[in-house]
mmCIF file of C-alpha atoms and ligand atoms in Angstrom:
data_model
loop_
_atom_site.group_PDB
_atom_site.id
_atom_site.type_symbol
_atom_site.label_atom_id
_atom_site.label_comp_id
_atom_site.label_asym_id
_atom_site.label_seq_id
_atom_site.Cartn_x
_atom_site.Cartn_y
_atom_site.Cartn_z
ATOM 1 C CA UNK A 11 -0.517 -0.010 -0.043
ATOM 2 C CA UNK A 12 1.762 3.274 -1.497
ATOM 3 C CA UNK A 13 1.946 6.298 1.225
ATOM 4 C CA UNK A 14 0.311 8.866 0.456
ATOM 5 C CA UNK A 15 2.000 11.871 -1.309
ATOM 6 C CA UNK A 16 0.798 15.899 -0.495
ATOM 7 C CA UNK A 17 -0.094 17.129 -4.176
ATOM 8 C CA UNK A 18 -0.095 20.818 -4.591
ATOM 9 C CA UNK A 19 -1.272 22.240 -8.313
ATOM 10 C CA UNK A 20 0.292 25.341 -8.594
ATOM 11 C CA UNK A 21 0.096 25.578 -12.126
ATOM 12 C CA UNK A 22 -0.849 29.592 -13.289
ATOM 13 C CA UNK A 23 -4.068 29.402 -15.539
ATOM 14 C CA UNK A 24 -2.782 31.418 -18.838
ATOM 15 C CA UNK A 25 0.531 31.662 -18.258
ATOM 16 C CA UNK A 26 1.554 28.486 -19.641
ATOM 17 C CA UNK A 27 1.576 28.475 -23.522
ATOM 18 C CA UNK A 28 0.668 25.433 -25.385
ATOM 19 C CA UNK A 29 3.257 23.621 -27.500
ATOM 20 C CA UNK A 30 1.334 24.902 -30.661
ATOM 21 C CA UNK A 31 1.720 28.208 -29.952
ATOM 22 C CA UNK A 32 5.175 27.934 -29.006
ATOM 23 C CA UNK A 33 6.176 26.185 -31.750
ATOM 24 C CA UNK A 34 4.235 28.391 -34.015
ATOM 25 C CA UNK A 35 5.528 31.554 -31.963
ATOM 26 C CA UNK A 36 9.536 29.839 -32.620
ATOM 27 C CA UNK A 37 9.526 28.976 -36.096
ATOM 28 C CA UNK A 38 8.302 32.366 -36.457
ATOM 29 C CA UNK A 39 11.923 33.957 -35.001
ATOM 30 C CA UNK A 40 14.533 34.617 -36.658
ATOM 31 C CA UNK A 41 16.989 33.071 -36.235
ATOM 32 C CA UNK A 42 13.884 30.012 -35.668
ATOM 33 C CA UNK A 43 14.560 29.060 -31.931
ATOM 34 C CA UNK A 44 12.219 26.983 -29.622
ATOM 35 C CA UNK A 45 13.104 26.731 -25.788
ATOM 36 C CA UNK A 46 14.315 23.631 -24.751
ATOM 37 C CA UNK A 47 11.367 22.614 -22.329
ATOM 38 C CA UNK A 48 10.155 21.109 -25.569
ATOM 39 C CA UNK A 49 12.433 18.545 -25.734
ATOM 40 C CA UNK A 50 10.869 16.564 -22.409
ATOM 41 C CA UNK A 51 7.674 14.526 -23.531
ATOM 42 C CA UNK A 52 7.494 10.982 -22.353
ATOM 43 C CA UNK A 53 10.087 9.883 -25.409
ATOM 44 C CA UNK A 54 12.245 12.854 -24.491
ATOM 45 C CA UNK A 55 12.430 12.497 -20.722
ATOM 46 C CA UNK A 56 13.776 8.870 -21.600
ATOM 47 C CA UNK A 57 16.145 9.801 -24.323
ATOM 48 C CA UNK A 58 17.387 12.338 -21.577
ATOM 49 C CA UNK A 59 17.924 9.216 -18.826
ATOM 50 C CA UNK A 60 19.783 7.652 -21.784
ATOM 51 C CA UNK A 61 22.063 10.727 -22.535
ATOM 52 C CA UNK A 62 22.883 10.480 -18.742
ATOM 53 C CA UNK A 63 24.589 7.006 -19.053
ATOM 54 C CA UNK A 64 26.693 7.702 -21.968
ATOM 55 C CA UNK A 65 30.513 7.706 -21.938
ATOM 56 C CA UNK A 66 30.795 11.235 -23.219
ATOM 57 C CA UNK A 67 28.379 13.091 -20.861
ATOM 58 C CA UNK A 68 30.438 13.696 -17.862
ATOM 59 C CA UNK A 69 27.560 16.195 -15.736
ATOM 60 C CA UNK A 70 25.512 12.984 -14.155
ATOM 61 C CA UNK A 71 28.260 10.854 -12.958
ATOM 62 C CA UNK A 72 30.433 13.795 -11.839
ATOM 63 C CA UNK A 73 27.732 15.571 -9.616
ATOM 64 C CA UNK A 74 26.696 12.266 -8.293
ATOM 65 C CA UNK A 75 30.216 11.411 -6.961
ATOM 66 C CA UNK A 76 30.654 15.089 -5.495
ATOM 67 C CA UNK A 77 27.784 14.869 -3.835
ATOM 68 C CA UNK A 78 28.544 11.219 -2.664
ATOM 69 C CA UNK A 79 31.697 12.778 -1.281
ATOM 70 C CA UNK A 80 30.201 16.413 0.217
ATOM 71 C CA UNK A 81 26.796 14.774 1.688
ATOM 72 C CA UNK A 82 27.621 14.646 5.031
ATOM 73 C CA UNK A 83 29.584 18.513 5.033
ATOM 74 C CA UNK A 84 26.321 19.262 3.248
ATOM 75 C CA UNK A 85 23.846 17.948 5.565
ATOM 76 C CA UNK A 86 26.147 19.352 8.636
ATOM 77 C CA UNK A 87 25.614 22.969 6.900
ATOM 78 C CA UNK A 88 21.962 22.528 6.118
ATOM 79 C CA UNK A 89 21.469 21.888 9.806
ATOM 80 C CA UNK A 90 19.502 18.768 11.705
ATOM 81 C CA UNK A 91 15.967 20.259 11.411
ATOM 82 C CA UNK A 92 16.662 21.361 7.240
ATOM 83 C CA UNK A 93 13.657 20.154 4.715
ATOM 84 C CA UNK A 94 14.665 19.660 1.492
ATOM 85 C CA UNK A 95 12.937 21.206 -1.590
ATOM 86 C CA UNK A 96 14.172 19.897 -5.354
ATOM 87 C CA UNK A 97 13.657 22.170 -8.044
ATOM 88 C CA UNK A 98 12.396 19.549 -11.072
ATOM 89 C CA UNK A 99 11.943 16.900 -9.524
ATOM 90 C CA UNK A 100 13.420 13.811 -11.682
ATOM 91 C CA UNK A 101 14.327 9.956 -11.432
ATOM 92 C CA UNK A 102 17.586 11.038 -9.988
ATOM 93 C CA UNK A 103 19.921 9.210 -7.667
ATOM 94 C CA UNK A 104 21.203 12.793 -6.668
ATOM 95 C CA UNK A 105 18.808 13.646 -4.123
ATOM 96 C CA UNK A 106 18.764 10.319 -2.318
ATOM 97 C CA UNK A 107 22.112 10.550 -1.484
ATOM 98 C CA UNK A 108 21.101 13.907 0.195
ATOM 99 C CA UNK A 109 17.990 12.290 1.887
ATOM 100 C CA UNK A 110 20.205 9.642 3.407
ATOM 101 C CA UNK A 111 22.753 11.890 4.743
ATOM 102 C CA UNK A 112 20.298 14.700 6.067
ATOM 103 C CA UNK A 113 17.315 12.574 7.373
ATOM 104 C CA UNK A 114 15.179 15.840 6.877
ATOM 105 C CA UNK A 115 11.543 15.514 8.134
ATOM 106 C CA UNK A 116 10.184 16.643 5.025
ATOM 107 C CA UNK A 117 10.770 16.914 1.264
ATOM 108 C CA UNK A 118 9.415 19.031 -1.492
ATOM 109 C CA UNK A 119 9.577 18.056 -5.036
ATOM 110 C CA UNK A 120 8.794 20.445 -7.462
ATOM 111 C CA UNK A 121 8.139 19.829 -11.405
ATOM 112 C CA UNK A 122 6.460 21.218 -14.472
ATOM 113 C CA UNK A 123 5.768 17.380 -15.502
ATOM 114 C CA UNK A 124 2.880 16.062 -13.487
ATOM 115 C CA UNK A 125 3.517 12.621 -14.706
ATOM 116 C CA UNK A 126 7.015 12.640 -14.146
ATOM 117 C CA UNK A 127 6.708 14.417 -10.779
ATOM 118 C CA UNK A 128 3.955 11.797 -9.301
ATOM 119 C CA UNK A 129 6.301 8.950 -10.255
ATOM 120 C CA UNK A 130 9.030 10.319 -8.986
ATOM 121 C CA UNK A 131 7.949 11.438 -5.708
ATOM 122 C CA UNK A 132 5.776 7.889 -5.289
ATOM 123 C CA UNK A 133 8.971 6.050 -5.052
ATOM 124 C CA UNK A 134 10.673 8.323 -2.969
ATOM 125 C CA UNK A 135 7.623 7.713 -0.394
ATOM 126 C CA UNK A 136 8.139 4.205 -0.498
ATOM 127 C CA UNK A 137 11.555 3.899 0.148
ATOM 128 C CA UNK A 138 11.750 6.605 2.980
ATOM 129 C CA UNK A 139 8.377 5.771 4.936
ATOM 130 C CA UNK A 140 9.924 7.968 7.555
ATOM 131 C CA UNK A 141 9.756 11.087 5.151
ATOM 132 C CA UNK A 142 6.851 13.095 4.348
ATOM 133 C CA UNK A 143 6.721 13.942 0.812
ATOM 134 C CA UNK A 144 5.172 16.870 -0.820
ATOM 135 C CA UNK A 145 5.094 17.465 -4.747
ATOM 136 C CA UNK A 146 3.468 20.560 -6.176
ATOM 137 C CA UNK A 147 3.666 20.994 -9.920
ATOM 138 C CA UNK A 148 4.853 24.371 -11.021
ATOM 139 C CA UNK A 149 6.677 26.089 -13.527
ATOM 140 C CA UNK A 150 9.689 27.002 -11.427
ATOM 141 C CA UNK A 151 11.580 29.858 -14.062
ATOM 142 C CA UNK A 152 8.428 31.799 -12.883
ATOM 143 C CA UNK A 153 7.563 33.317 -9.142
ATOM 144 C CA UNK A 154 6.124 30.909 -6.871
ATOM 145 C CA UNK A 155 5.887 30.458 -3.392
ATOM 146 C CA UNK A 156 5.828 27.185 -1.066
ATOM 147 C CA UNK A 157 2.751 25.691 -0.739
ATOM 148 C CA UNK A 158 0.693 25.432 2.316
ATOM 149 C CA UNK A 159 1.442 22.724 4.783
ATOM 150 C CA UNK A 160 4.677 22.109 3.592
ATOM 151 C CA UNK A 161 6.693 22.577 7.078
ATOM 152 C CA UNK A 162 9.554 23.719 5.803
ATOM 153 C CA UNK A 163 11.488 26.185 8.380
ATOM 154 C CA UNK A 164 14.633 25.744 7.287
ATOM 155 C CA UNK A 165 14.572 24.486 3.303
ATOM 156 C CA UNK A 166 17.477 23.599 1.821
ATOM 157 C CA UNK A 167 16.781 23.941 -2.129
ATOM 158 C CA UNK A 168 18.279 21.792 -4.574
ATOM 159 C CA UNK A 169 18.292 22.483 -8.057
ATOM 160 C CA UNK A 170 21.084 19.858 -9.771
ATOM 161 C CA UNK A 171 22.249 19.034 -13.040
ATOM 162 C CA UNK A 172 23.661 22.296 -14.262
ATOM 163 C CA UNK A 173 19.780 23.023 -15.160
ATOM 164 C CA UNK A 174 20.551 26.725 -14.493
ATOM 165 C CA UNK A 175 23.152 26.667 -17.792
ATOM 166 C CA UNK A 176 19.481 27.025 -19.757
ATOM 167 C CA UNK A 177 18.761 29.996 -18.649
ATOM 168 C CA UNK A 178 21.135 32.718 -20.156
ATOM 169 C CA UNK A 179 23.212 34.742 -17.746
ATOM 170 C CA UNK A 180 20.201 37.269 -17.290
ATOM 171 C CA UNK A 181 17.519 35.024 -16.773
ATOM 172 C CA UNK A 182 19.771 33.106 -14.557
ATOM 173 C CA UNK A 183 20.040 36.253 -12.059
ATOM 174 C CA UNK A 184 16.305 36.295 -12.547
ATOM 175 C CA UNK A 185 15.519 32.762 -11.274
ATOM 176 C CA UNK A 186 17.872 32.999 -8.389
ATOM 177 C CA UNK A 187 16.007 36.307 -7.390
ATOM 178 C CA UNK A 188 12.833 34.214 -7.656
ATOM 179 C CA UNK A 189 14.392 31.959 -5.362
ATOM 180 C CA UNK A 190 15.468 34.733 -3.268
ATOM 181 C CA UNK A 191 11.841 35.331 -2.664
ATOM 182 C CA UNK A 192 10.827 31.923 -2.271
ATOM 183 C CA UNK A 193 13.421 30.914 0.341
ATOM 184 C CA UNK A 194 13.475 32.776 3.919
ATOM 185 C CA UNK A 195 16.633 34.820 5.201
ATOM 186 C CA UNK A 196 19.621 32.196 5.601
ATOM 187 C CA UNK A 197 17.609 29.502 4.039
ATOM 188 C CA UNK A 198 20.133 27.494 1.488
ATOM 189 C CA UNK A 199 20.747 26.710 -1.866
ATOM 190 C CA UNK A 200 22.163 23.658 -3.685
ATOM 191 C CA UNK A 201 22.945 23.888 -7.064
ATOM 192 C CA UNK A 202 24.934 22.353 -9.564
ATOM 193 C CA UNK A 203 26.710 24.229 -12.235
ATOM 194 C CA UNK A 204 29.050 23.039 -15.133
ATOM 195 C CA UNK A 205 32.232 24.674 -15.802
ATOM 196 C CA UNK A 206 34.116 26.140 -18.337
ATOM 197 C CA UNK A 207 36.833 23.525 -20.114
ATOM 198 C CA UNK A 208 38.412 22.372 -23.135
ATOM 199 C CA UNK A 209 36.372 22.614 -26.233
ATOM 200 C CA UNK A 210 36.946 18.633 -27.139
ATOM 201 C CA UNK A 211 35.254 17.413 -23.859
ATOM 202 C CA UNK A 212 32.191 20.077 -23.987
ATOM 203 C CA UNK A 213 31.790 18.918 -27.574
ATOM 204 C CA UNK A 214 32.116 15.750 -27.137
ATOM 205 C CA UNK A 215 29.561 15.685 -24.382
ATOM 206 C CA UNK A 216 27.042 16.893 -26.708
ATOM 207 C CA UNK A 217 27.637 14.555 -29.509
ATOM 208 C CA UNK A 218 28.017 11.160 -28.087
ATOM 209 C CA UNK A 219 29.147 8.732 -30.218
ATOM 210 C CA UNK A 220 25.755 5.845 -29.917
ATOM 211 C CA UNK A 221 23.852 9.236 -31.228
ATOM 212 C CA UNK A 222 21.556 9.431 -28.300
ATOM 213 C CA UNK A 223 21.674 13.587 -28.517
ATOM 214 C CA UNK A 224 21.220 13.699 -31.870
ATOM 215 C CA UNK A 225 17.977 11.554 -31.300
ATOM 216 C CA UNK A 226 17.093 13.743 -28.141
ATOM 217 C CA UNK A 227 16.925 16.835 -30.058
ATOM 218 C CA UNK A 228 15.279 15.129 -33.208
ATOM 219 C CA UNK A 229 12.770 14.020 -30.903
ATOM 220 C CA UNK A 230 11.658 17.572 -30.948
ATOM 221 C CA UNK A 231 10.439 17.201 -34.691
ATOM 222 C CA UNK A 232 9.193 13.627 -34.316
ATOM 223 C CA UNK A 233 7.067 15.470 -31.029
ATOM 224 C CA UNK A 234 5.979 18.395 -33.268
ATOM 225 C CA UNK A 235 4.461 15.441 -36.144
ATOM 226 C CA UNK A 236 3.120 13.517 -33.324
ATOM 227 C CA UNK A 237 1.125 16.011 -31.536
ATOM 228 C CA UNK A 238 0.735 18.589 -33.948
ATOM 229 C CA UNK A 239 -1.077 19.046 -37.559
ATOM 230 C CA UNK A 240 2.728 18.956 -39.453
ATOM 231 C CA UNK A 241 4.433 17.738 -42.471
ATOM 232 C CA UNK A 242 7.866 17.909 -40.970
ATOM 233 C CA UNK A 243 10.340 15.353 -41.646
ATOM 234 C CA UNK A 244 12.746 14.873 -39.182
ATOM 235 C CA UNK A 245 15.204 12.551 -41.536
ATOM 236 C CA UNK A 246 15.616 16.347 -43.819
ATOM 237 C CA UNK A 247 17.327 17.861 -40.749
ATOM 238 C CA UNK A 248 20.569 16.740 -38.951
ATOM 239 C CA UNK A 249 21.888 17.236 -35.277
ATOM 240 C CA UNK A 250 24.417 20.126 -34.555
ATOM 241 C CA UNK A 251 26.102 20.952 -31.272
ATOM 242 C CA UNK A 252 29.541 23.204 -30.784
ATOM 243 C CA UNK A 253 30.913 25.245 -28.049
ATOM 244 C CA UNK A 254 30.234 28.826 -28.454
ATOM 245 C CA UNK A 255 33.032 30.473 -26.895
ATOM 246 C CA UNK A 256 32.330 33.765 -27.030
ATOM 247 C CA UNK A 257 29.125 33.590 -24.718
ATOM 248 C CA UNK A 258 30.215 30.304 -23.120
ATOM 249 C CA UNK A 259 27.816 28.431 -24.097
ATOM 250 C CA UNK A 260 26.863 24.792 -25.875
ATOM 251 C CA UNK A 261 24.438 25.419 -28.397
ATOM 252 C CA UNK A 262 22.167 22.535 -29.799
ATOM 253 C CA UNK A 263 20.687 22.914 -33.210
ATOM 254 C CA UNK A 264 18.780 21.038 -36.303
ATOM 255 C CA UNK A 265 20.355 21.826 -39.573
ATOM 256 C CA UNK A 266 17.913 21.861 -42.515
ATOM 257 C CA UNK A 267 19.669 19.406 -45.216
ATOM 258 C CA UNK A 268 18.306 21.036 -48.212
ATOM 259 C CA UNK A 269 16.018 23.894 -48.786
ATOM 260 C CA UNK A 270 12.539 23.403 -48.067
ATOM 261 C CA UNK A 271 9.202 24.390 -46.703
ATOM 262 C CA UNK A 272 7.489 22.813 -43.776
ATOM 263 C CA UNK A 273 3.706 23.169 -42.731
ATOM 264 C CA UNK A 274 2.600 23.707 -38.912
ATOM 265 C CA UNK A 275 -0.760 23.934 -38.222
ATOM 266 C CA UNK A 276 -1.686 25.455 -41.283
ATOM 267 C CA UNK A 277 1.359 27.662 -41.205
ATOM 268 C CA UNK A 278 4.111 27.693 -43.613
ATOM 269 C CA UNK A 279 7.901 28.017 -42.931
ATOM 270 C CA UNK A 280 10.425 28.017 -45.390
ATOM 271 C CA UNK A 281 13.899 26.845 -44.832
ATOM 272 C CA UNK A 282 17.122 27.555 -46.405
ATOM 273 C CA UNK A 283 19.351 24.328 -47.096
ATOM 274 C CA UNK A 284 21.980 24.819 -43.853
ATOM 275 C CA UNK A 285 19.597 27.222 -42.289
ATOM 276 C CA UNK A 286 19.392 25.922 -38.591
ATOM 277 C CA UNK A 287 16.371 26.054 -35.502
ATOM 278 C CA UNK A 288 18.361 26.594 -32.355
ATOM 279 C CA UNK A 289 16.684 24.508 -29.886
ATOM 280 C CA UNK A 290 19.077 24.721 -26.849
ATOM 281 C CA UNK A 291 21.733 26.771 -25.069
ATOM 282 C CA UNK A 292 23.902 25.071 -22.305
ATOM 283 C CA UNK A 293 26.095 27.469 -20.565
ATOM 284 C CA UNK A 294 29.070 26.737 -18.922
ATOM 285 C CA UNK A 295 30.456 28.909 -15.983
ATOM 286 C CA UNK A 296 33.581 29.457 -14.061
ATOM 287 C CA UNK A 297 33.375 29.300 -10.209
ATOM 288 C CA UNK A 298 34.008 32.965 -9.754
ATOM 289 C CA UNK A 299 31.908 33.873 -12.850
ATOM 290 C CA UNK A 300 28.751 31.988 -10.824
ATOM 291 C CA UNK A 301 30.026 33.290 -7.416
ATOM 292 C CA UNK A 302 29.268 37.135 -8.958
ATOM 293 C CA UNK A 303 26.369 35.944 -10.639
ATOM 294 C CA UNK A 304 25.049 34.772 -7.347
ATOM 295 C CA UNK A 305 25.901 37.247 -5.376
ATOM 296 C CA UNK A 306 24.111 39.609 -7.588
ATOM 297 C CA UNK A 307 20.987 37.873 -6.828
ATOM 298 C CA UNK A 308 21.127 38.093 -3.109
ATOM 299 C CA UNK A 309 23.124 34.786 -2.431
ATOM 300 C CA UNK A 310 26.502 34.264 -0.640
ATOM 301 C CA UNK A 311 28.758 31.039 -1.224
ATOM 302 C CA UNK A 312 29.474 29.521 1.878
ATOM 303 C CA UNK A 313 30.965 25.901 -0.102
ATOM 304 C CA UNK A 314 31.935 24.727 -2.886
ATOM 305 C CA UNK A 315 32.839 21.182 -4.281
ATOM 306 C CA UNK A 316 34.242 19.910 -7.219
ATOM 307 C CA UNK A 317 35.839 16.901 -9.040
ATOM 308 C CA UNK A 318 39.596 15.972 -9.221
ATOM 309 C CA UNK A 319 39.144 17.051 -13.323
ATOM 310 C CA UNK A 320 37.218 19.884 -12.513
ATOM 311 C CA UNK A 321 34.289 19.205 -14.664
ATOM 312 C CA UNK A 322 31.621 19.681 -12.398
ATOM 313 C CA UNK A 323 30.808 22.153 -9.572
ATOM 314 C CA UNK A 324 28.350 22.468 -6.800
ATOM 315 C CA UNK A 325 27.744 24.898 -4.949
ATOM 316 C CA UNK A 326 25.952 25.623 -1.220
ATOM 317 C CA UNK A 327 25.024 29.261 -1.236
ATOM 318 C CA UNK A 328 22.842 31.182 1.311
ATOM 319 C CA UNK A 329 20.266 33.650 0.970
ATOM 320 C CA UNK A 330 21.242 36.823 2.456
HETATM 321 C C1 LIG B 17 19.199 19.405 -18.626
HETATM 322 C C2 LIG B 17 19.772 21.562 -19.539
HETATM 323 C C3 LIG B 17 21.392 20.361 -17.846
HETATM 324 O O1 LIG B 17 22.543 21.175 -20.801
HETATM 325 O O2 LIG B 17 23.275 18.991 -20.504
HETATM 326 C C4 LIG B 17 22.137 17.255 -22.328
HETATM 327 C C5 LIG B 17 20.242 19.157 -21.155
HETATM 328 N N1 LIG B 17 20.910 18.649 -23.999
HETATM 329 N N2 LIG B 17 22.594 16.956 -23.734
HETATM 330 C C6 LIG B 17 22.850 19.664 -20.239
HETATM 331 C C7 LIG B 17 21.466 18.270 -22.083
HETATM 332 C C8 LIG B 17 21.632 17.547 -24.484
HETATM 333 C C9 LIG B 17 21.923 19.080 -20.167
HETATM 334 N N3 LIG B 17 20.219 20.042 -19.245
#
């Protein structure tokens, strides 16, 4: 008999744009661009989990290693009466490392995908009977509040995976400012941030040999075919990912291999041969630049952990 989860629906009614509107707006942009949240239908979420297991994709396993080593220190800084709030509650083993080290009384998972959120929080509730589990369905890129009934006087927010890399630096600062609103004074934020490094290592991580990242990128077009009225041919596009050093970001694109017209929901879009749809940015930071960003949003860096090769970083920030 599964233990019950306290579910809070915090989706805003009209703020959320439909897939149709988001796709049509993105294809009408110049250059054409769609937001990375469109990757994550059921198939896309599965492909992302597969990416995390590819040998070239170092962020997931490196962050897990860092957390495994730092978990006791983290629990010590958070204190005995801390609760844990996970942003983008995934299928991850990462939060389990923290739950086991911290033994908090309550956990809140926040995610935009209701299916994913319910499945992952249910597994936590089953595996940790001592834990009070809350689930909030919300878009954490918008202002939000801790749900009523969540007894988190000393919350530690956890935002792993370098998901902050999908925001440009200005959006990242705004996101941190939202968290500043959400957290009480002295509240903690444990955040994983991918580090700037050699171009070849970065580019390999987004061009794995098994082609999983390519499939993940192309699944966006499959999704458009599945869920919208469209004749777009995924086979006529190729995956491209490269490091843009000037902007310190990996860019992912889908490049049209020929000149073509594409119809989506009765609207026509022209692609020149070689023209791309820009599907994702993944920003990489130096520790100094990230601390400056956090500082600008009212967070002080209390501790930072990294791996021996300095591939990835985990930061413990405290809300001022
Ligand atoms: C989930 C945004 C952190 O940027 O590395 C992985 C997504 N895209 N491979 C990242 C992603 C292609 C991932 N984030």
